[in-house]
CSV table of C-alpha atoms and ligand atoms in Angstrom, one decimal:
chain,number,residue,atom,x,y,z
K,1,MET,CA,0.0,0.0,0.0
K,2,TRP,CA,2.7,2.4,1.0
K,3,HIS,CA,4.6,1.6,-2.2
K,4,SER,CA,1.7,2.6,-4.4
K,5,MET,CA,1.1,5.6,-2.3
K,6,LYS,CA,4.7,6.8,-2.8
K,7,SER,CA,4.5,6.3,-6.5
K,8,MET,CA,1.7,8.8,-6.8
K,9,CYS,CA,2.6,12.2,-7.9
K,10,PHE,CA,2.1,15.3,-5.7
K,11,GLY,CA,1.2,17.8,-8.3
K,12,ARG,CA,-1.8,20.1,-8.0
K,13,GLN,CA,-4.0,17.8,-10.1
K,14,THR,CA,-3.5,14.7,-7.9
K,15,SER,CA,-6.4,13.9,-5.7
K,16,LEU,CA,-4.9,12.3,-2.7
K,17,VAL,CA,-7.6,13.7,-0.3
K,18,PRO,CA,-10.2,10.9,-0.5
K,19,PHE,CA,-7.4,8.3,-0.1
K,20,VAL,CA,-6.0,10.0,2.9
K,21,ARG,CA,-9.5,10.4,4.4
K,22,ARG,CA,-10.0,6.7,4.0
K,23,LEU,CA,-6.7,6.1,5.9
K,24,ALA,CA,-7.9,8.4,8.5
K,25,THR,CA,-11.2,6.6,9.1
K,26,ASN,CA,-9.6,3.1,8.9
K,27,ALA,CA,-6.8,3.8,11.3
K,28,SER,CA,-4.3,1.1,11.0
K,29,GLU,CA,-0.9,0.5,12.5
K,30,GLU,CA,0.8,2.0,9.5
K,31,SER,CA,-1.3,5.2,9.1
K,32,CYS,CA,-1.0,8.0,11.5
K,33,PRO,CA,-4.3,9.9,11.6
K,34,GLN,CA,-4.5,12.9,13.8
K,35,THR,CA,-8.3,13.2,13.8
K,36,LEU,CA,-10.6,10.4,13.1
K,37,SER,CA,-12.2,12.2,10.2
K,38,SER,CA,-11.1,15.4,8.7
K,39,SER,CA,-13.6,18.2,8.8
K,40,PHE,CA,-12.4,19.1,5.5
K,41,SER,CA,-15.1,19.5,2.9
K,42,SER,CA,-14.3,22.3,0.5
K,43,SER,CA,-10.5,22.3,0.3
K,44,SER,CA,-8.5,23.0,-2.7
K,45,LYS,CA,-5.1,21.3,-2.7
K,46,LEU,CA,-2.5,23.9,-3.4
K,47,ALA,CA,1.1,24.0,-4.5
K,48,ILE,CA,3.1,25.8,-1.8
K,49,ARG,CA,3.9,28.6,-4.3
K,50,ASP,CA,0.2,29.4,-4.6
K,51,ALA,CA,-0.5,29.0,-0.9
K,52,LEU,CA,2.1,31.6,-0.2
K,53,GLN,CA,0.2,34.1,-2.3
K,54,LEU,CA,-3.0,33.8,-0.3
K,55,ASP,CA,-4.2,36.8,1.8
K,56,PRO,CA,-4.0,35.5,5.4
K,57,LYS,CA,-7.0,37.8,6.3
K,58,ASN,CA,-9.3,35.5,4.3
K,59,ARG,CA,-8.2,32.5,6.4
K,60,LYS,CA,-8.6,30.1,3.5
K,61,ARG,CA,-8.7,26.5,4.3
K,62,VAL,CA,-6.2,24.5,2.1
K,63,ALA,CA,-4.5,21.1,1.8
K,64,ILE,CA,-0.8,20.8,1.1
K,65,ASN,CA,1.5,17.9,0.1
K,66,GLY,CA,5.2,18.1,0.5
K,67,TRP,CA,8.3,17.0,2.3
K,68,ILE,CA,9.4,18.1,5.7
K,69,HIS,CA,12.6,20.1,5.6
K,70,ARG,CA,12.8,21.5,9.1
K,71,LYS,CA,11.2,20.9,12.5
K,72,ALA,CA,11.2,22.8,15.8
K,73,THR,CA,9.2,21.5,18.8
K,74,HIS,CA,7.9,24.1,21.2
K,75,LYS,CA,5.7,23.6,24.3
K,76,LEU,CA,2.3,23.6,22.6
K,77,SER,CA,3.0,23.3,19.0
K,78,THR,CA,5.5,21.8,16.5
K,79,PHE,CA,6.7,23.9,13.6
K,80,VAL,CA,7.5,22.1,10.4
K,81,HIS,CA,8.7,23.6,7.2
K,82,ILE,CA,7.2,21.9,4.1
K,83,PHE,CA,8.8,22.0,0.7
K,84,ASP,CA,7.2,20.8,-2.6
K,85,GLY,CA,9.6,22.3,-5.2
K,86,SER,CA,7.1,24.8,-6.5
K,87,SER,CA,8.8,27.6,-4.5
K,88,THR,CA,12.2,28.0,-2.8
K,89,THR,CA,10.3,29.4,0.2
K,90,GLN,CA,9.0,26.7,2.4
K,91,LEU,CA,5.6,26.9,4.1
K,92,GLN,CA,5.6,26.9,7.9
K,93,VAL,CA,3.0,24.5,9.2
K,94,VAL,CA,2.0,24.8,12.9
K,95,ILE,CA,0.9,21.5,14.3
K,96,PRO,CA,-0.6,21.5,17.8
K,97,ASN,CA,1.3,18.9,19.9
K,98,GLN,CA,-1.9,17.1,20.8
K,99,LEU,CA,-2.2,16.0,17.2
K,100,LEU,CA,1.3,14.5,17.4
K,101,GLU,CA,0.5,12.2,20.3
K,102,ARG,CA,-0.2,9.1,18.2
K,103,CYS,CA,3.0,9.3,16.1
K,104,PRO,CA,5.4,11.7,17.7
K,105,SER,CA,8.5,10.3,16.1
K,106,LYS,CA,7.4,10.6,12.6
K,107,LEU,CA,7.8,14.3,11.8
K,108,ASN,CA,11.3,13.7,10.4
K,109,PHE,CA,13.3,15.6,7.9
K,110,GLY,CA,12.5,14.1,4.5
K,111,SER,CA,9.2,12.5,5.4
K,112,SER,CA,6.4,13.2,3.0
K,113,ILE,CA,3.3,14.7,4.5
K,114,TYR,CA,-0.2,15.7,3.8
K,115,CYS,CA,-1.6,18.7,5.8
K,116,GLU,CA,-4.9,20.5,6.1
K,117,GLY,CA,-5.6,23.7,7.8
K,118,VAL,CA,-6.1,27.4,7.6
K,119,ILE,CA,-3.7,29.9,6.1
K,120,GLN,CA,-3.2,32.7,8.7
K,121,GLU,CA,-0.9,35.5,9.5
K,122,SER,CA,2.2,34.1,11.1
K,123,ARG,CA,2.8,34.7,14.8
K,124,GLY,CA,6.5,34.5,14.1
K,125,THR,CA,8.5,37.3,12.4
K,126,GLN,CA,10.4,35.1,9.9
K,127,GLN,CA,7.5,34.5,7.5
K,128,PRO,CA,4.3,36.5,6.8
K,129,ILE,CA,2.0,33.5,6.7
K,130,GLU,CA,1.7,30.0,8.0
K,131,LEU,CA,-0.6,27.0,7.9
K,132,ASN,CA,-2.5,26.4,11.1
K,133,CYS,CA,-2.8,22.7,10.8
K,134,ASP,CA,-5.7,20.6,12.3
K,135,PHE,CA,-5.1,17.4,10.3
K,136,PHE,CA,-2.0,15.8,8.9
K,137,ASP,CA,-0.9,12.4,7.7
K,138,ILE,CA,2.7,11.2,7.3
K,139,ILE,CA,2.6,9.6,3.9
K,140,GLY,CA,6.2,8.2,3.7
K,141,ASP,CA,8.3,8.3,6.8
K,142,CYS,CA,12.0,9.1,6.5
K,143,GLU,CA,14.0,7.3,9.2
K,144,PRO,CA,16.6,9.9,10.3
K,145,LEU,CA,19.2,7.5,11.5
K,146,ASN,CA,19.2,5.8,8.1
K,147,PHE,CA,19.0,8.9,5.9
K,148,PRO,CA,22.6,9.4,4.7
K,149,LEU,CA,22.6,13.1,3.9
K,150,GLY,CA,22.6,16.0,6.4
K,151,ILE,CA,19.9,18.6,6.1
K,152,GLN,CA,21.7,22.0,6.1
K,153,SER,CA,25.4,21.3,5.9
K,154,THR,CA,25.5,18.8,3.1
K,155,THR,CA,28.3,19.6,0.6
K,156,TRP,CA,28.1,19.1,-3.1
K,157,GLY,CA,30.6,16.3,-2.7
K,158,GLU,CA,28.6,14.5,-0.1
K,159,MET,CA,25.4,14.8,-2.2
K,160,ARG,CA,27.2,13.3,-5.1
K,161,GLN,CA,27.6,10.1,-3.2
K,162,PHE,CA,23.8,9.6,-3.2
K,163,LEU,CA,22.6,10.7,-6.6
K,164,HIS,CA,19.2,9.2,-5.9
K,165,LEU,CA,18.6,11.1,-2.7
K,166,ARG,CA,20.2,14.5,-3.4
K,167,PRO,CA,17.0,15.8,-5.1
K,168,ARG,CA,15.5,15.9,-1.5
K,169,ILE,CA,18.0,18.5,-0.4
K,170,ALA,CA,16.5,22.0,-1.0
K,171,ARG,CA,19.7,23.4,-2.4
K,172,TYR,CA,20.0,20.6,-4.9
K,173,ALA,CA,16.3,21.0,-5.8
K,174,SER,CA,17.0,24.6,-6.6
K,175,LEU,CA,19.8,23.6,-9.0
K,176,MET,CA,17.4,21.2,-10.7
K,177,ARG,CA,14.8,23.9,-11.0
K,178,ILE,CA,17.3,26.2,-12.7
K,179,ARG,CA,18.3,23.5,-15.1
K,180,SER,CA,14.7,22.8,-15.9
K,181,GLU,CA,13.9,26.5,-16.4
K,182,LEU,CA,16.8,27.0,-18.7
K,183,PHE,CA,15.9,24.1,-20.9
K,184,HIS,CA,12.3,25.4,-21.3
K,185,PHE,CA,13.7,28.9,-21.9
K,186,VAL,CA,16.1,27.8,-24.6
K,187,HIS,CA,13.4,26.0,-26.6
K,188,LYS,CA,11.3,29.1,-26.4
K,189,LEU,CA,14.2,31.4,-27.4
K,190,MET,CA,15.0,29.2,-30.4
K,191,LYS,CA,11.4,29.2,-31.6
K,192,GLU,CA,11.2,32.9,-31.2
K,193,ASN,CA,14.3,33.2,-33.4
K,194,ASP,CA,12.8,31.0,-36.1
K,195,TYR,CA,14.8,27.9,-35.6
K,196,MET,CA,13.4,24.5,-36.5
K,197,HIS,CA,13.8,21.9,-33.8
K,198,VAL,CA,15.2,18.6,-34.9
K,199,LEU,CA,15.5,15.6,-32.7
K,200,THR,CA,18.8,14.1,-33.9
K,201,PRO,CA,19.4,10.4,-33.5
K,202,ILE,CA,21.1,8.8,-30.5
K,203,ILE,CA,22.1,5.7,-32.4
K,204,SER,CA,24.5,6.7,-35.2
K,205,ALA,CA,26.7,5.0,-37.8
K,206,THR,CA,29.0,8.1,-38.3
K,207,ASP,CA,31.6,9.3,-35.9
K,208,CYS,CA,31.4,13.1,-36.3
K,209,GLU,CA,34.4,14.1,-34.3
K,210,GLY,CA,36.5,11.3,-35.6
K,211,ALA,CA,38.3,10.9,-32.3
K,212,GLY,CA,37.2,7.3,-31.8
K,213,GLU,CA,35.7,8.1,-28.4
K,214,THR,CA,32.5,6.3,-29.2
K,215,PHE,CA,30.5,3.8,-27.1
K,216,SER,CA,29.8,1.1,-29.6
K,217,ILE,CA,26.4,-0.6,-29.5
K,218,LYS,CA,26.4,-4.4,-29.7
K,219,SER,CA,23.9,-5.0,-32.4
K,220,PRO,CA,21.8,-8.2,-31.8
K,221,LEU,CA,21.2,-10.6,-34.7
K,222,CYS,CA,17.9,-10.1,-36.3
K,223,ASN,CA,17.9,-13.4,-38.2
K,224,ASP,CA,20.4,-16.2,-38.6
K,225,GLN,CA,23.2,-14.2,-40.2
K,226,GLN,CA,22.5,-10.6,-40.2
K,227,SER,CA,23.1,-8.1,-37.4
K,228,TYR,CA,20.4,-5.7,-36.6
K,229,PHE,CA,21.8,-2.7,-38.5
K,230,ASN,CA,24.1,-4.5,-40.9
K,231,THR,CA,26.7,-1.9,-39.9
K,232,LYS,CA,28.7,-0.8,-36.9
K,233,VAL,CA,26.8,1.7,-34.8
K,234,HIS,CA,27.5,3.7,-31.6
K,235,LEU,CA,25.9,6.2,-29.3
K,236,THR,CA,26.2,9.6,-31.1
K,237,VAL,CA,29.1,11.9,-30.2
K,238,SER,CA,27.3,14.9,-31.8
K,239,GLY,CA,24.2,15.7,-33.7
K,240,GLN,CA,26.0,18.0,-36.0
K,241,LEU,CA,26.2,16.0,-39.2
K,242,HIS,CA,22.5,15.1,-39.0
K,243,LEU,CA,21.7,18.8,-38.4
K,244,GLU,CA,23.6,19.7,-41.5
K,245,ALA,CA,21.4,17.3,-43.4
K,246,ALA,CA,18.3,18.8,-41.8
K,247,LEU,CA,19.4,22.2,-43.1
K,248,GLY,CA,17.7,21.4,-46.4
K,249,ALA,CA,14.3,21.8,-44.6
K,250,SER,CA,15.1,25.2,-43.0
K,251,THR,CA,18.0,27.6,-43.0
K,252,LYS,CA,18.1,27.5,-39.2
K,253,VAL,CA,18.0,24.3,-37.3
K,254,TYR,CA,18.9,23.2,-33.8
K,255,THR,CA,18.8,20.3,-31.4
K,256,LEU,CA,19.2,19.9,-27.7
K,257,SER,CA,20.0,16.2,-27.4
K,258,PRO,CA,22.3,13.9,-25.5
K,259,ALA,CA,25.8,13.3,-26.8
K,260,PHE,CA,28.1,10.5,-25.5
K,261,ARG,CA,31.9,10.5,-25.3
K,262,ALA,CA,33.9,7.5,-24.0
K,263,GLU,CA,36.6,9.7,-22.6
K,264,ASN,CA,38.6,8.3,-19.7
K,265,SER,CA,38.5,11.4,-17.6
K,266,GLN,CA,37.6,12.3,-14.0
K,267,SER,CA,37.8,16.0,-14.7
K,268,ASN,CA,35.3,18.5,-13.2
K,269,ARG,CA,34.1,19.3,-16.7
K,270,ARG,CA,33.7,16.0,-18.3
K,271,VAL,CA,31.0,13.3,-18.2
K,272,CYS,CA,30.3,10.5,-20.7
K,273,GLU,CA,26.7,11.6,-21.4
K,274,PHE,CA,25.7,15.3,-21.7
K,275,PRO,CA,23.0,17.3,-23.5
K,276,MET,CA,24.4,19.6,-26.2
K,277,LEU,CA,22.6,22.5,-27.8
K,278,GLU,CA,23.7,22.3,-31.4
K,279,VAL,CA,22.9,24.8,-34.1
K,280,GLU,CA,23.4,24.9,-37.9
K,281,LEU,CA,22.9,27.9,-40.1
K,282,ALA,CA,22.8,27.9,-43.9
K,283,PHE,CA,24.0,30.7,-46.1
K,284,ILE,CA,26.6,31.9,-43.6
K,285,ASN,CA,30.1,32.9,-44.6
K,286,SER,CA,31.9,34.2,-41.5
K,287,ILE,CA,32.7,32.9,-38.1
K,288,ASP,CA,31.9,36.3,-36.7
K,289,SER,CA,28.2,35.9,-37.4
K,290,LEU,CA,28.3,32.5,-35.8
K,291,MET,CA,30.0,34.0,-32.7
K,292,ASP,CA,27.4,36.8,-32.6
K,293,GLU,CA,24.7,34.1,-32.4
K,294,VAL,CA,26.6,32.2,-29.6
K,295,GLU,CA,27.0,35.4,-27.7
K,296,TYR,CA,23.4,36.4,-28.1
K,297,LEU,CA,22.3,33.0,-26.9
K,298,CYS,CA,24.6,33.0,-23.8
K,299,LYS,CA,23.6,36.5,-22.8
K,300,SER,CA,19.9,35.6,-23.2
K,301,VAL,CA,20.2,32.5,-21.0
K,302,ALA,CA,22.2,34.5,-18.4
K,303,THR,CA,19.7,37.3,-18.4
K,304,TYR,CA,16.8,34.9,-17.9
K,305,LEU,CA,18.6,33.2,-15.1
K,306,ALA,CA,19.4,36.4,-13.3
K,307,LYS,CA,15.8,37.7,-13.7
K,308,GLU,CA,13.6,34.6,-13.4
K,309,CYS,CA,15.6,32.3,-11.1
K,310,LYS,CA,16.9,34.8,-8.5
K,311,LYS,CA,15.7,32.8,-5.5
K,312,GLU,CA,17.1,29.5,-6.8
K,313,LEU,CA,20.4,31.1,-7.7
K,314,LYS,CA,20.6,32.5,-4.2
K,315,LYS,CA,20.3,29.0,-2.8
K,316,VAL,CA,22.8,27.5,-5.2
K,317,ASN,CA,25.5,30.1,-5.1
K,318,ASP,CA,25.0,33.4,-3.3
K,319,SER,CA,28.6,34.7,-3.7
K,320,ASN,CA,29.2,38.3,-4.9
K,321,PHE,CA,31.9,36.9,-7.1
K,322,GLN,CA,29.4,34.8,-9.0
K,323,TYR,CA,27.0,37.7,-9.4
K,324,LYS,CA,29.8,39.8,-10.8
K,325,ILE,CA,30.6,37.1,-13.3
K,326,LEU,CA,27.0,36.8,-14.3
K,327,ASN,CA,26.8,40.5,-14.8
K,328,LYS,CA,29.9,40.4,-17.1
K,329,ILE,CA,28.4,37.7,-19.2
K,330,ILE,CA,25.2,39.7,-19.6
K,331,ASN,CA,26.7,43.1,-20.1
K,332,MET,CA,30.3,42.9,-21.5
K,333,LYS,CA,31.1,42.2,-25.1
K,334,PHE,CA,32.9,38.8,-25.3
K,335,ILE,CA,36.6,38.9,-26.1
K,336,ARG,CA,37.7,37.5,-29.5
K,337,ILE,CA,41.3,36.6,-30.0
K,338,THR,CA,43.0,34.2,-32.4
K,339,TYR,CA,44.8,31.0,-31.3
K,340,ASP,CA,48.2,32.6,-32.2
K,341,GLU,CA,47.4,35.6,-30.0
K,342,ALA,CA,46.2,33.3,-27.2
K,343,VAL,CA,49.5,31.3,-27.2
K,344,GLU,CA,51.6,34.4,-27.2
K,345,LEU,CA,49.5,36.0,-24.4
K,346,ILE,CA,49.5,32.8,-22.2
K,347,ASN,CA,53.2,32.5,-22.4
K,348,LYS,CA,53.7,36.1,-21.6
K,349,ILE,CA,51.5,36.2,-18.5
K,350,GLN,CA,52.6,32.9,-16.9
K,351,LYS,CA,55.8,30.9,-16.9
K,352,ASN,CA,54.5,27.7,-15.2
K,353,GLU,CA,53.3,25.7,-18.1
K,354,GLU,CA,54.5,26.8,-21.5
K,355,MET,CA,52.0,26.4,-24.3
K,356,LYS,CA,53.7,25.4,-27.5
K,357,TYR,CA,52.4,26.3,-30.8
K,358,GLY,CA,50.2,23.4,-31.9
K,359,ASP,CA,49.3,22.4,-28.4
K,360,ASP,CA,45.6,22.3,-27.6
K,361,MET,CA,44.3,24.6,-24.9
K,362,GLY,CA,44.4,22.8,-21.5
K,363,SER,CA,42.2,23.8,-18.5
K,364,TYR,CA,45.2,25.5,-16.9
K,365,HIS,CA,45.6,27.7,-20.0
K,366,GLU,CA,41.9,28.5,-20.1
K,367,LYS,CA,42.1,29.6,-16.4
K,368,VAL,CA,45.0,31.9,-17.2
K,369,LEU,CA,43.1,33.5,-20.0
K,370,MET,CA,40.0,33.8,-17.9
K,371,GLU,CA,41.8,35.6,-15.1
K,372,TYR,CA,43.7,37.8,-17.5
K,373,PHE,CA,40.4,39.0,-19.1
K,374,ASP,CA,38.8,39.2,-15.6
K,375,PHE,CA,36.2,36.5,-16.4
K,376,ILE,CA,34.7,38.1,-19.5
K,377,PRO,CA,34.1,35.1,-21.8
K,378,VAL,CA,36.7,34.6,-24.5
K,379,PHE,CA,36.4,33.3,-28.0
K,380,VAL,CA,39.6,31.8,-29.3
K,381,THR,CA,39.5,31.5,-33.1
K,382,HIS,CA,41.5,30.0,-36.0
K,383,PHE,CA,43.1,27.0,-34.4
K,384,PRO,CA,45.7,25.0,-36.4
K,385,VAL,CA,43.9,22.4,-38.6
K,386,SER,CA,45.8,19.6,-36.9
K,387,LEU,CA,43.8,20.3,-33.7
K,388,LYS,CA,40.4,20.2,-35.3
K,389,PRO,CA,38.1,17.7,-37.0
K,390,PHE,CA,37.8,17.1,-40.7
K,391,TYR,CA,34.5,18.9,-41.3
K,392,MET,CA,35.8,22.4,-40.6
K,393,LYS,CA,36.6,24.9,-43.4
K,394,GLN,CA,40.3,25.6,-43.6
K,395,VAL,CA,42.3,28.6,-44.8
K,396,ASN,CA,46.2,28.7,-44.8
K,397,GLY,CA,46.5,25.9,-42.3
K,398,LYS,CA,44.0,27.4,-39.9
K,399,ALA,CA,40.5,26.1,-39.2
K,400,LEU,CA,37.7,28.7,-39.5
K,401,CYS,CA,36.5,27.9,-36.0
K,402,PHE,CA,36.2,29.1,-32.5
K,403,ASP,CA,36.1,27.8,-28.9
K,404,LEU,CA,34.3,29.8,-26.3
K,405,ILE,CA,36.0,29.8,-22.8
K,406,CYS,CA,33.9,30.7,-19.8
K,407,ASN,CA,34.4,30.8,-16.0
K,408,THR,CA,33.9,27.4,-14.4
K,409,GLY,CA,32.7,25.6,-17.5
K,410,GLY,CA,35.9,26.1,-19.4
K,411,GLU,CA,35.3,25.4,-23.1
K,412,VAL,CA,31.6,25.9,-23.2
K,413,CYS,CA,31.1,26.0,-26.9
K,414,GLY,CA,32.9,25.1,-30.1
K,415,GLY,CA,31.8,26.0,-33.6
K,416,SER,CA,33.1,26.5,-37.2
K,417,LEU,CA,32.2,27.1,-40.8
K,418,ARG,CA,31.8,23.7,-42.4
K,419,GLU,CA,33.8,22.6,-45.4
K,420,ASP,CA,31.4,23.0,-48.3
K,421,ASP,CA,33.8,22.1,-51.1
K,422,TYR,CA,33.0,18.6,-52.3
K,423,SER,CA,36.5,17.7,-53.5
K,424,LEU,CA,38.3,19.0,-50.4
K,425,LEU,CA,35.9,17.2,-48.1
K,426,LYS,CA,36.1,14.0,-50.2
K,427,GLU,CA,39.9,14.0,-49.9
K,428,ARG,CA,39.8,14.3,-46.1
K,429,ILE,CA,37.1,11.6,-45.7
K,430,GLU,CA,39.1,9.2,-47.9
K,431,GLU,CA,42.0,9.5,-45.4
K,432,MET,CA,39.7,8.4,-42.5
K,433,GLU,CA,39.3,4.9,-41.1
K,434,ASN,CA,35.7,4.4,-42.3
K,435,PRO,CA,35.1,6.5,-45.4
K,436,GLU,CA,32.0,4.6,-46.5
K,437,SER,CA,30.1,5.7,-43.4
K,438,PHE,CA,30.4,9.4,-44.6
K,439,LYS,CA,29.0,8.7,-48.1
K,440,TRP,CA,25.7,10.3,-47.2
K,441,TYR,CA,27.5,13.3,-45.7
K,442,LEU,CA,29.3,13.9,-49.0
K,443,ASP,CA,26.0,13.8,-50.8
K,444,LEU,CA,25.0,17.0,-48.9
K,445,ARG,CA,27.8,18.8,-50.8
K,446,GLN,CA,26.5,17.6,-54.1
K,447,PHE,CA,22.9,18.4,-54.0
K,448,GLY,CA,22.1,22.1,-53.3
K,449,SER,CA,25.0,22.7,-50.9
K,450,THR,CA,25.4,26.1,-49.3
K,451,PRO,CA,28.1,27.8,-47.3
K,452,HIS,CA,27.1,27.1,-43.7
K,453,GLY,CA,28.3,26.7,-40.2
K,454,GLY,CA,27.2,25.9,-36.7
K,455,PHE,CA,28.2,25.3,-33.1
K,456,GLY,CA,27.6,23.1,-30.1
K,457,VAL,CA,27.1,24.4,-26.6
K,458,GLY,CA,27.7,22.0,-23.7
K,459,PHE,CA,24.6,22.9,-21.9
K,460,ASP,CA,25.7,21.9,-18.5
K,461,ARG,CA,29.1,23.6,-18.9
K,462,LEU,CA,27.1,26.8,-19.6
K,463,ILE,CA,25.0,26.3,-16.4
K,464,GLN,CA,28.3,25.6,-14.5
K,465,SER,CA,29.6,29.0,-15.7
K,466,LEU,CA,26.4,30.9,-15.0
K,467,THR,CA,26.0,29.4,-11.5
K,468,GLY,CA,29.7,28.9,-10.6
K,469,VAL,CA,29.1,25.3,-9.7
K,470,VAL,CA,32.5,23.8,-10.0
K,471,ASN,CA,31.8,20.2,-10.9
K,472,ILE,CA,29.7,19.3,-13.9
K,473,LYS,CA,28.5,16.1,-12.1
K,474,ASP,CA,26.6,18.4,-9.7
K,475,VAL,CA,24.8,20.1,-12.6
K,476,ILE,CA,23.7,17.0,-14.3
K,477,THR,CA,21.1,15.2,-12.2
K,478,PHE,CA,22.2,11.6,-13.1
K,479,PRO,CA,25.8,12.0,-14.3
K,480,ARG,CA,27.7,9.2,-15.9
K,481,TRP,CA,31.5,9.1,-15.7
K,482,PRO,CA,34.2,6.4,-15.7
K,483,HIS,CA,33.4,3.7,-13.2
K,484,HIS,CA,30.2,5.5,-12.1
K,485,CYS,CA,27.0,4.2,-13.6
K,486,ASN,CA,25.1,2.2,-11.0
K,487,LEU,CA,21.6,3.6,-11.2
O,501,LIG,N1,27.6,21.0,-33.4
O,501,LIG,C1,28.9,21.4,-33.1
O,501,LIG,O1,29.5,22.2,-33.8
O,501,LIG,C2,29.6,20.6,-32.0
O,501,LIG,C3,30.7,19.8,-32.5
O,501,LIG,N2,30.3,18.8,-33.4
O,501,LIG,C4,31.3,19.1,-31.3
O,501,LIG,O2,30.9,18.1,-30.9
O,501,LIG,O3,32.2,19.8,-30.7
């Protein structure tokens, strides 16, 4: 019974009331009714966000579902703070101690609870209103001795040990809310800017980045001889090539889909599965216009976060330093320097780790650049072709490309003009390990090709930079990284 109860959702539409009343009247060992029958007849079950908006003078009777996040026992009453994720502010519920007599131990942090009562002006000074409770029921107890996470002092690192339980910590729930808000916002922004959304495939036969960092998929036999796909397939590393094909249907396309990289790294910025916001634009000739688009996107997301997720941000990272960085992302023009300039600058301002011409930018070098430019995001452009994949357009040994370096996220975005010359592209593909798998991609340059370009934003690296959260594994709700995938 409790299992099915727990699996019900607690949204505004869910009607838990009749069920709870049934529990109340058939008091059993498991249930914890505080009155034999609730006097409740005309309640409306509310999200805490909506309950907090009520005028206490009207003394409206409401029912609330949520989880207990704080408890203080006084002589006559017990004060519990209830959280349901609809608001960062918790609702104070005042429960007369007589109601607790039958199950005093069960008002534990983390327990899920149903409460009925009247919204009234709070007698305390810390909150304007509270719920004066006359009926409650513990729906799922949370045994404090067994719950492995602390309430207030839990660190990001401790929470990471219990991926399945960390959503119950208010600070973590705020981070999840930010992520959800930003996902919704980006889809809205892209639509407003005339982009067509394309769901690119997760199973792919083409390794876009050509780095061999693919998770191959074991294809089962579908009859005596043939394997399911008749070809080697893997989890996609990027939706870019499919987006380039989709360009035929619209001059502006995007996806926000998972990408997978089998990199053996424990770094703060890498996980094996991550959502990437990828964009392709047809009829585009310069990386400057691509960088303008990236900058517009980052500034729009940052502005939305600063305006619409203030309370959540305060819970996640309330440091002045982070607000300053956010402010810079929103208001300052992003820096643009070439790879050659970056190498020269990095070697001039630090002597610890020389960057040789032809080296890729490491996280140390990114940090040096960030500090030098006082945390204004930096586009580094025109990398040597040896550092970049086959699909980028090239001029004089340089790829017409850019990486965007930001605060904690490091390389948040990479983009380029795509090689649109059929013969040049064919030559490069023929040198690859598996040229047949790119035959369809070459077709794109034969039938109505256009100059075009695009970019991919590591969505969680962007969130890292905007919130200052240091480890990407804390931004992604269920991160996967080497030796860590057990749920
Ligand atoms: N769509 C993009 O440009 C992203 C690029 N394919 C990458 O994975 O870095």
